[in-house]
Coordinates of N, CA, C and O in Angstrom, one line a residue:
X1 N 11.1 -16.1 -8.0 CA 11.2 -14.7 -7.7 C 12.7 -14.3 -7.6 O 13.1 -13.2 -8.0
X2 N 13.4 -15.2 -7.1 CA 14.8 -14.8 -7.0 C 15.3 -14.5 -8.5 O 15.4 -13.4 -8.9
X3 N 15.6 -16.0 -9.7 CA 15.8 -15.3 -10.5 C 15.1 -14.4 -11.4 O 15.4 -14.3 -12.6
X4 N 14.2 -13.9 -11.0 CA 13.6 -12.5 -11.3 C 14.8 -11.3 -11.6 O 15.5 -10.8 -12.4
X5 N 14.2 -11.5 -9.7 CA 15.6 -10.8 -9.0 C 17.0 -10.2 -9.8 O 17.3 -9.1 -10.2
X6 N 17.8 -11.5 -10.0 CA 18.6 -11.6 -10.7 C 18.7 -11.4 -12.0 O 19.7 -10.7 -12.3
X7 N 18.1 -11.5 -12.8 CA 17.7 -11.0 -14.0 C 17.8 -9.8 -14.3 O 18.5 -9.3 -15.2
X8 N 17.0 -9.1 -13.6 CA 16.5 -7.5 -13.7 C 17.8 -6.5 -12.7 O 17.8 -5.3 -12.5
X9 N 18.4 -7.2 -12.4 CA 19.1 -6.3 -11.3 C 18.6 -5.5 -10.4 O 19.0 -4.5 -9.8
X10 N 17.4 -6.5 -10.2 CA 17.0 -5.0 -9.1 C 17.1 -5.3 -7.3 O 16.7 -6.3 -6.7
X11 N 17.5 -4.5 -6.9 CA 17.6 -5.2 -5.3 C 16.1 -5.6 -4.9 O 15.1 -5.1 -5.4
X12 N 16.1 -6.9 -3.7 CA 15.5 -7.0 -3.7 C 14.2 -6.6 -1.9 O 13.3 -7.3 -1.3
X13 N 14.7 -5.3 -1.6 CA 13.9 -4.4 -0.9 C 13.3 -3.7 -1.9 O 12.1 -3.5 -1.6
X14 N 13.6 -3.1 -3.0 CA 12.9 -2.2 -3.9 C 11.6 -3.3 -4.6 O 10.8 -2.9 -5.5
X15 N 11.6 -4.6 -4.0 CA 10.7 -4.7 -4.7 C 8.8 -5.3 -4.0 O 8.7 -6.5 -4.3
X16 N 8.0 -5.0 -3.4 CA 7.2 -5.2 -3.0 C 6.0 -5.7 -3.7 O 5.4 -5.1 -4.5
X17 N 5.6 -6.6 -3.4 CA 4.3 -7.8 -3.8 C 3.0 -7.6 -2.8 O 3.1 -7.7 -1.6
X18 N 1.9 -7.3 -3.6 CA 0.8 -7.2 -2.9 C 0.3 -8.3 -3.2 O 0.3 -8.9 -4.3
X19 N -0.5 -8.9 -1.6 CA -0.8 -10.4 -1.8 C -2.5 -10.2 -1.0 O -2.7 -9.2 -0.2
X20 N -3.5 -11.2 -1.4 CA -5.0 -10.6 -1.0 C -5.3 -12.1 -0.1 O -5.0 -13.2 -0.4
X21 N -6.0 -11.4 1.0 CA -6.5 -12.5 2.4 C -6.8 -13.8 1.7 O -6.1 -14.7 2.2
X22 N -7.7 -14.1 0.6 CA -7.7 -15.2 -0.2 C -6.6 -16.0 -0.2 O -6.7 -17.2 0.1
X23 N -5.2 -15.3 -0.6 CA -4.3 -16.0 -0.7 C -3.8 -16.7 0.3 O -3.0 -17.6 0.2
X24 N -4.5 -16.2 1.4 CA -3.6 -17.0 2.9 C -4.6 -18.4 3.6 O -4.5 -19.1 4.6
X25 N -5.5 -18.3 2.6 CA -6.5 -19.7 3.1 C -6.0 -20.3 3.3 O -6.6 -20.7 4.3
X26 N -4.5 -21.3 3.0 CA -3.5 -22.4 3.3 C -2.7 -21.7 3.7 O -1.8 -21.4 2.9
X27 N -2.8 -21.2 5.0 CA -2.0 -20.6 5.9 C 0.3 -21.4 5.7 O 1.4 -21.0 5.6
X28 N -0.6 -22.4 5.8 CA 1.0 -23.1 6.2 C 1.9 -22.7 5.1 O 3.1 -22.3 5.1
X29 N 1.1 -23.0 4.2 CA 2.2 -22.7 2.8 C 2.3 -20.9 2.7 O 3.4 -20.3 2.7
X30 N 1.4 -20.5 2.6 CA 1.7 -19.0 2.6 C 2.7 -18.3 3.4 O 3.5 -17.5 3.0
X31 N 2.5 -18.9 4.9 CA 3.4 -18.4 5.6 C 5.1 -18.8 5.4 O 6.0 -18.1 5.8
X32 N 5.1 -20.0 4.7 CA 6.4 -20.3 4.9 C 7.0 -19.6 3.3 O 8.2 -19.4 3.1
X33 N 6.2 -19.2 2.4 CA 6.3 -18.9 1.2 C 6.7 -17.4 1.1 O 7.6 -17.0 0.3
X34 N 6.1 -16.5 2.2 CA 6.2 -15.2 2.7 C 7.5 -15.2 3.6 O 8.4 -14.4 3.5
X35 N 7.6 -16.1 4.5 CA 9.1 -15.9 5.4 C 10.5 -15.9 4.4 O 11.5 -15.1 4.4
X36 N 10.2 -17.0 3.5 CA 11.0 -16.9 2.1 C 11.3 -15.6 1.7 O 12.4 -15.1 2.0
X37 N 10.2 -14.9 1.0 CA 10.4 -13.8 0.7 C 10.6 -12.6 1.5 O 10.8 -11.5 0.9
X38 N 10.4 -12.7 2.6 CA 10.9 -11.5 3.7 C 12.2 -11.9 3.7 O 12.6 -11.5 2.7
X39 N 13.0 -12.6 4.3 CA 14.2 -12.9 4.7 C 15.2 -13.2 3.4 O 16.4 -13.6 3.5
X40 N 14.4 -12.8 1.9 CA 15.2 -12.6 0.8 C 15.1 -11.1 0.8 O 16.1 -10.7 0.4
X41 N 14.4 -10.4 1.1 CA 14.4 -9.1 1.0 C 12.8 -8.4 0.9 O 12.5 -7.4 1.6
X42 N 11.9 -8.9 -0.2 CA 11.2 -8.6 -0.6 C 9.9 -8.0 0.2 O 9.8 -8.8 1.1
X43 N 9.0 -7.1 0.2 CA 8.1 -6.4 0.9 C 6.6 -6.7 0.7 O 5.9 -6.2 -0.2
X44 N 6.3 -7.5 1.6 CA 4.8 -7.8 1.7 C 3.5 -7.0 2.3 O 3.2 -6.7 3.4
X45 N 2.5 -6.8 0.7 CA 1.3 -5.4 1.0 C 0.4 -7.1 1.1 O 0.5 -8.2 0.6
X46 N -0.4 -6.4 2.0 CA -1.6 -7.1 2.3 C -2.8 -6.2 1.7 O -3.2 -5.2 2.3
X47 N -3.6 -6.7 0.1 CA -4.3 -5.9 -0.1 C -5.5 -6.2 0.5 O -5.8 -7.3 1.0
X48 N -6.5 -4.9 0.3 CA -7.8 -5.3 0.4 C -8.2 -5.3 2.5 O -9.1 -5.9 3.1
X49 N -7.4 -4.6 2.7 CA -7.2 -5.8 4.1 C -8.7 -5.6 5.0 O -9.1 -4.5 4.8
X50 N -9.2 -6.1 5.4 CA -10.7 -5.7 6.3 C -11.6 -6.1 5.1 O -12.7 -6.0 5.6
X51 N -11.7 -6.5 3.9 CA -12.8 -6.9 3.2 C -13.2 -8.2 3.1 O -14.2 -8.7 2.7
X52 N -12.0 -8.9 3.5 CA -12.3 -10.4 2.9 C -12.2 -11.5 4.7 O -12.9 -11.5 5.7
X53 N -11.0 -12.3 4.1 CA -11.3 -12.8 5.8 C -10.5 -12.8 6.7 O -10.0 -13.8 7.0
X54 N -10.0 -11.8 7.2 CA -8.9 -10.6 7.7 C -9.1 -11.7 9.3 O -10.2 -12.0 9.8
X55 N -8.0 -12.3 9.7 CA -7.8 -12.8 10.6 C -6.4 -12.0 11.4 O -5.3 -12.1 10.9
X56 N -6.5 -11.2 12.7 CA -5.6 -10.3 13.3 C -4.2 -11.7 13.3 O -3.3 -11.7 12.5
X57 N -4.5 -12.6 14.1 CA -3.5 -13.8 13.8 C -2.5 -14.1 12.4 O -1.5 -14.7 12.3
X58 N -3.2 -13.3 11.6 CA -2.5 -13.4 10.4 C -1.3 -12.1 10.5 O -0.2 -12.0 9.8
X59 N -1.6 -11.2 11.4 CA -0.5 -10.2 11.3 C 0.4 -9.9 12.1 O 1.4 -9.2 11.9
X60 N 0.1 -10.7 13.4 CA 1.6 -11.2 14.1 C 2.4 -12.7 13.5 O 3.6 -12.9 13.6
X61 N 1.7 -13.2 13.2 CA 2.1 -14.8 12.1 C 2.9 -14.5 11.2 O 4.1 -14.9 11.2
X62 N 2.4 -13.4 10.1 CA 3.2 -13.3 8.8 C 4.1 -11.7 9.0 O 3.9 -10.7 9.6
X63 N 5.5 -12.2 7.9 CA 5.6 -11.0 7.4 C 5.3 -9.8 6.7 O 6.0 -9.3 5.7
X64 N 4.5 -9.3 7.1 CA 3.8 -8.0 6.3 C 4.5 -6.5 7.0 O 5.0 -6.1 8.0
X65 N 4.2 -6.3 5.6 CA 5.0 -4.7 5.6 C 4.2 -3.8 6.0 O 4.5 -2.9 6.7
X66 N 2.7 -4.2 5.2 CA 2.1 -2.6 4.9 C 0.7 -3.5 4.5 O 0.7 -4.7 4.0
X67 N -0.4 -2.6 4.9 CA -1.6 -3.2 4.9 C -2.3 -2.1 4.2 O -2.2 -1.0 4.6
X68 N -3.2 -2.5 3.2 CA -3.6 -1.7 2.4 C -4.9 -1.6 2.4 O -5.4 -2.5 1.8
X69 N -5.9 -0.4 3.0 CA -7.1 -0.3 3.0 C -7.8 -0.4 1.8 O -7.3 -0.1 0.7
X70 N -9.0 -0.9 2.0 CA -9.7 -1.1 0.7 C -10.4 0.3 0.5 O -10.6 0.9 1.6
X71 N -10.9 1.0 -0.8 CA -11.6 1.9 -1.2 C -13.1 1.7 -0.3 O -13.6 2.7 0.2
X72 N -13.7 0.4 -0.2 CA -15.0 0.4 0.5 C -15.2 1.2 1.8 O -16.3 1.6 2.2
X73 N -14.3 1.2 2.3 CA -14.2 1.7 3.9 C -14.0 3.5 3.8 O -14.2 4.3 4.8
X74 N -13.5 4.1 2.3 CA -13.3 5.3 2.1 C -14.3 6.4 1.5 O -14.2 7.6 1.7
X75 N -15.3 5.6 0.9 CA -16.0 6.2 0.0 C -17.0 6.9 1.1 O -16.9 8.1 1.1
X76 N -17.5 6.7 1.6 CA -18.3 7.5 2.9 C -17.8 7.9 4.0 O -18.4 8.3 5.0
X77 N -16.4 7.7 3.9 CA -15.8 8.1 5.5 C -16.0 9.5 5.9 O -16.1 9.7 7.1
X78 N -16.1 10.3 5.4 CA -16.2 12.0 5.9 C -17.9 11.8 6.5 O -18.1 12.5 7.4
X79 N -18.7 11.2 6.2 CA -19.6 11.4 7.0 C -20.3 10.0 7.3 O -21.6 9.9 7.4
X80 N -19.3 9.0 7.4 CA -19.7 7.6 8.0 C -19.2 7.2 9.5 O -18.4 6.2 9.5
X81 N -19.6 7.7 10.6 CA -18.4 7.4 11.8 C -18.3 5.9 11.7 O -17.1 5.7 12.1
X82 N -18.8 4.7 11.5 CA -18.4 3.8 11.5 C -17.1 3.5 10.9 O -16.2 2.9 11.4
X83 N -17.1 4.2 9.1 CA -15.6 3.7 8.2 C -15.1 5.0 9.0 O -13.9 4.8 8.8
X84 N -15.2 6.0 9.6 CA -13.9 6.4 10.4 C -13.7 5.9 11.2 O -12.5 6.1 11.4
X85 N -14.3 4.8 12.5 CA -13.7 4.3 13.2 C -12.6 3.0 12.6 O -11.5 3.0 13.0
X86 N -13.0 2.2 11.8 CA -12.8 1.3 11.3 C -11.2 1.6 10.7 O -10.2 1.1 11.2
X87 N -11.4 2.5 9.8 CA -10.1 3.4 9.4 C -9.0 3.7 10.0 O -7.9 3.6 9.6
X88 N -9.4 4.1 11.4 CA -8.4 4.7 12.3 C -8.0 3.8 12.9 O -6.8 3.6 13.1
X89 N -8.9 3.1 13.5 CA -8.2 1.9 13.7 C -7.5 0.5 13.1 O -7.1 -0.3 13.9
X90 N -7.4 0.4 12.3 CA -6.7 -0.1 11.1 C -5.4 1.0 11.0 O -4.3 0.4 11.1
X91 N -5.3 2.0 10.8 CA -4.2 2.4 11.0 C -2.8 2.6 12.1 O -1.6 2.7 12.1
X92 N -4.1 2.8 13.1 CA -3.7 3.0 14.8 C -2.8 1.3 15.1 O -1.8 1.1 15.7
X93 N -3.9 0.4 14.3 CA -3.1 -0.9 15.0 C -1.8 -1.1 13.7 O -0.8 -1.2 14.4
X94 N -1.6 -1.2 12.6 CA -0.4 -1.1 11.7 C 0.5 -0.2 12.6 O 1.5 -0.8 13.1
X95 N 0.5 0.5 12.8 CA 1.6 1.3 13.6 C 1.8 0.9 14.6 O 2.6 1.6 15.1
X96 N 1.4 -0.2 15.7 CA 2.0 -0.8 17.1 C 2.2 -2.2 16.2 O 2.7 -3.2 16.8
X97 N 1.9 -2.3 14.7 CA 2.8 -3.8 14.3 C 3.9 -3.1 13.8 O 4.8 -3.9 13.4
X98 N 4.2 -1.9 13.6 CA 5.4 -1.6 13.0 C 5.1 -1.8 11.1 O 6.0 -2.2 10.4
X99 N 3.7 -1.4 10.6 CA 3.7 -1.6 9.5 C 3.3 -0.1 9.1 O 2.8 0.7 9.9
X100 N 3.4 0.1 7.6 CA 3.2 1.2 7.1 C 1.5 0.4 6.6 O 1.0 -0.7 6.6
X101 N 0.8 1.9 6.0 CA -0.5 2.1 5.5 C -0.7 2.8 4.0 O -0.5 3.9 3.6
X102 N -1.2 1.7 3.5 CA -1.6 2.7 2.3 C -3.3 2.7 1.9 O -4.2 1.9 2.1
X103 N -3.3 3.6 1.4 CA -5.3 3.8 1.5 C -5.5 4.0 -0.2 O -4.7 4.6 -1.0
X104 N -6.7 3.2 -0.5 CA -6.9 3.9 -2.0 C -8.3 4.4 -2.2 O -9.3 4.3 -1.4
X105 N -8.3 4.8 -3.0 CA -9.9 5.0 -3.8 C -10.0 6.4 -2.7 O -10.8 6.4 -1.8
X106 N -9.1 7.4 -2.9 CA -9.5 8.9 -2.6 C -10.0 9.8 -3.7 O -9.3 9.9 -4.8
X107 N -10.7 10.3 -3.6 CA -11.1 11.3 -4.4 C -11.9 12.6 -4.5 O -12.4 13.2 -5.4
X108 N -11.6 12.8 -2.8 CA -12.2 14.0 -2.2 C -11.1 14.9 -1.6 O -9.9 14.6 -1.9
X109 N -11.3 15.7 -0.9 CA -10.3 16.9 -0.2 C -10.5 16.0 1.3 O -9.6 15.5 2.0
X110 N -12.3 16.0 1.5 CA -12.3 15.7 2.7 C -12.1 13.8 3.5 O -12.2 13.4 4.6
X111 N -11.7 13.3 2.4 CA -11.1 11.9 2.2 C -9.7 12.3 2.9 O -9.4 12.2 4.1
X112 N -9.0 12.9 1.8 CA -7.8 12.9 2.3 C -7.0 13.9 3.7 O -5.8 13.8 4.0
X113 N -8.2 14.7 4.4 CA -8.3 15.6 5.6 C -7.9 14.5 6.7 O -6.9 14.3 7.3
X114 N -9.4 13.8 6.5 CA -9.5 12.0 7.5 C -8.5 11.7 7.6 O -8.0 11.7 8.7
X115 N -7.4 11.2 6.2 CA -7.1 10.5 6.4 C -4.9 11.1 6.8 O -4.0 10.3 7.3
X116 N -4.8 12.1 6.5 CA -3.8 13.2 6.7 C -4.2 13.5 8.5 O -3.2 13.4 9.3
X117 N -5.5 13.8 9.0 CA -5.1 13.7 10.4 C -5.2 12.7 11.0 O -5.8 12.8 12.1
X118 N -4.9 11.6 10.7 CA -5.2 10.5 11.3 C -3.8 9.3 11.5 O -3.6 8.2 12.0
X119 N -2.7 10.6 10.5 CA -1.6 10.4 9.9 C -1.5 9.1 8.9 O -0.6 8.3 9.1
X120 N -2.1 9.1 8.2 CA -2.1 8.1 7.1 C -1.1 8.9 6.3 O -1.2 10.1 6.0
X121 N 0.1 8.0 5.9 CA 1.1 9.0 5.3 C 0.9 8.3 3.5 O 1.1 9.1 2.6
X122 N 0.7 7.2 3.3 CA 0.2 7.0 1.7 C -1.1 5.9 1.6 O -1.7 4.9 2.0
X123 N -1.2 7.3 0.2 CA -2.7 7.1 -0.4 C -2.6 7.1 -1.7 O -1.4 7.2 -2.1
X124 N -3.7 7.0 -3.0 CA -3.7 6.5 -3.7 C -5.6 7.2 -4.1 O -6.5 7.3 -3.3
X125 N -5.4 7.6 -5.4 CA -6.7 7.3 -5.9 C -7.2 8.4 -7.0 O -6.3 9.1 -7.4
X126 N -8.5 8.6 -7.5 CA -8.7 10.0 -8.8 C -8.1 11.0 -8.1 O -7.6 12.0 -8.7
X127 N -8.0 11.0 -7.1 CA -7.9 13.1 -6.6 C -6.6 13.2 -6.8 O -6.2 14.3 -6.9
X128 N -6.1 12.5 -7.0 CA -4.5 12.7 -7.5 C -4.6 12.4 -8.8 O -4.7 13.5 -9.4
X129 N -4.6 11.2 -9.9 CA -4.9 10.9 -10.6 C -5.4 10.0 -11.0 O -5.4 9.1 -10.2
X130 N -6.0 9.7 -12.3 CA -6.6 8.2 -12.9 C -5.1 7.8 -13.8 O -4.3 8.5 -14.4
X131 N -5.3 6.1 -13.4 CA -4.3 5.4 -13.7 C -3.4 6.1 -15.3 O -4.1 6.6 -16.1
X132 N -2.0 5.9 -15.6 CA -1.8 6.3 -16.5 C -0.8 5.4 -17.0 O -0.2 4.7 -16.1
X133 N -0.3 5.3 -18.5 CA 1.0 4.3 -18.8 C 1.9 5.2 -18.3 O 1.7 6.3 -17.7
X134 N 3.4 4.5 -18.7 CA 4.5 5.0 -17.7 C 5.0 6.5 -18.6 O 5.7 7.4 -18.1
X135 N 4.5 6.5 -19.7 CA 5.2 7.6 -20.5 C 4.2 9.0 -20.2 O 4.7 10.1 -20.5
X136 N 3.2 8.9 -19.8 CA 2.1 10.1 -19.1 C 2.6 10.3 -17.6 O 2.8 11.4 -17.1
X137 N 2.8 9.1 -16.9 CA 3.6 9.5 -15.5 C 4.9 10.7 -15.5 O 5.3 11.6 -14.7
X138 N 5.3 10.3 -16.4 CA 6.7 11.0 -16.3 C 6.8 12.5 -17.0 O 7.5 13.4 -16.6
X139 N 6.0 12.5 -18.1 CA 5.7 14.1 -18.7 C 4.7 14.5 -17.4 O 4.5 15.7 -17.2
X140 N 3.9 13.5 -16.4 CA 3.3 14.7 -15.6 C 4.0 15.2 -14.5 O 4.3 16.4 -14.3
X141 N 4.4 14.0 -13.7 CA 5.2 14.2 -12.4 C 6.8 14.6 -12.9 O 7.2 15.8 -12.8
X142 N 7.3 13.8 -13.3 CA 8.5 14.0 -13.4 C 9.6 14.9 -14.6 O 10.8 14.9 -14.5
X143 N 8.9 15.4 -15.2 CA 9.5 16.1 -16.1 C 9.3 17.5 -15.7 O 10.3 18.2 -15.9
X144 N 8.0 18.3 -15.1 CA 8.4 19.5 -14.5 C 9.1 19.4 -13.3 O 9.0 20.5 -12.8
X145 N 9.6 18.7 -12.6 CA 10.5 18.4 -11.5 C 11.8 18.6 -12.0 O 12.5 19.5 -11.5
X146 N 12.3 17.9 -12.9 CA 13.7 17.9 -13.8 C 13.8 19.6 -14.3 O 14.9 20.2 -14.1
X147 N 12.5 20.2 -14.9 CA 13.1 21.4 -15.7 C 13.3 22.5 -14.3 O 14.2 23.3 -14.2
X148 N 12.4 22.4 -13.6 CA 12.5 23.5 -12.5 C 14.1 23.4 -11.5 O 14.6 24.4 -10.8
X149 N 14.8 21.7 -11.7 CA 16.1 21.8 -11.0 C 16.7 22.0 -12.3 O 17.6 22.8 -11.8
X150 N 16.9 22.1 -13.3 CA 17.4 22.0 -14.5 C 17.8 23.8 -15.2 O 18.4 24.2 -16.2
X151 N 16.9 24.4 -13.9 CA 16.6 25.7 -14.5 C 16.8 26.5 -13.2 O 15.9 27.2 -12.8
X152 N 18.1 26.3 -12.4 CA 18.1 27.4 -11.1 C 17.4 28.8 -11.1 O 17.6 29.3 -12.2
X153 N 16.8 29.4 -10.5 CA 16.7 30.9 -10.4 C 17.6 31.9 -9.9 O 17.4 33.1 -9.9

């Protein structure tokens, strides 16, 4: 990873790796594999988190950044109180570890209400968009961004 790193020039906080509960079945190695990469810089997503074999011990143990809700817990939450408790709490506890949240598979208004008052600050999913290569990203987001500073009133 380092000479990645080095390679590409890219610092290495800008660069974050999402890693799935599976992967930490050999706790020892993972953990020492992740302290590696925290203390090089690098930013560890925990995907999927709550679907697989989500052990809380794993999140004072390792260094994780950001724990990433799975779409299963989203898809009925506006009228599932169970995936809203589940949700909130999942987020409620990332914030007393000092980690950020990211949620995917939105694709409602009232998905993203849940998850906006509940202060989920990033999400992911259709209601924004379906995946695109990098050259549709940039004529959507980024190129009326450019003409509107590019073009004071």
């Amino acid at each position: 990873m380092r000479q990645i790193l080095v390679e590409s020039g890219l610092e290495p906080q800008y660069l974050e790796l999402e890693i799935t509960e599976s992967m930490m079945m050999d706790a020892e190695l993972s953990t020492e594999i992740l302290k590696e990469l925290n203390d090089y810089g690098v930013k560890i997503s925990l995907d999927d988190f709550g679907t697989g074999y989500s052990s809380l011990s794993y999140l004072k143990l390792l260094p994780i950044h950001k724990l990433k809700i799975d779409r299963s817990f989203i898809t009925d939450i506006t009228m599932n109180p169970s995936d809203q408790a589940i949700v909130a709490t999942i987020i409620s506890m990332a914030k007393h570890f000092n980690m950020n949240v990211i949620v995917e598979g939105i694709e409602t208004q009232g998905q993203l209400d849940f998850l906006t008052e509940n202060a989920c600050k990033e999400i992911q999913g259709y209601y924004f968009s379906h995946p695109l290569p990098a050259t549709e990203v940039e004529k959507a987001f980024f190129t009326p961004v450019r003409k509107r500073f590019d073009h004071p009133l």
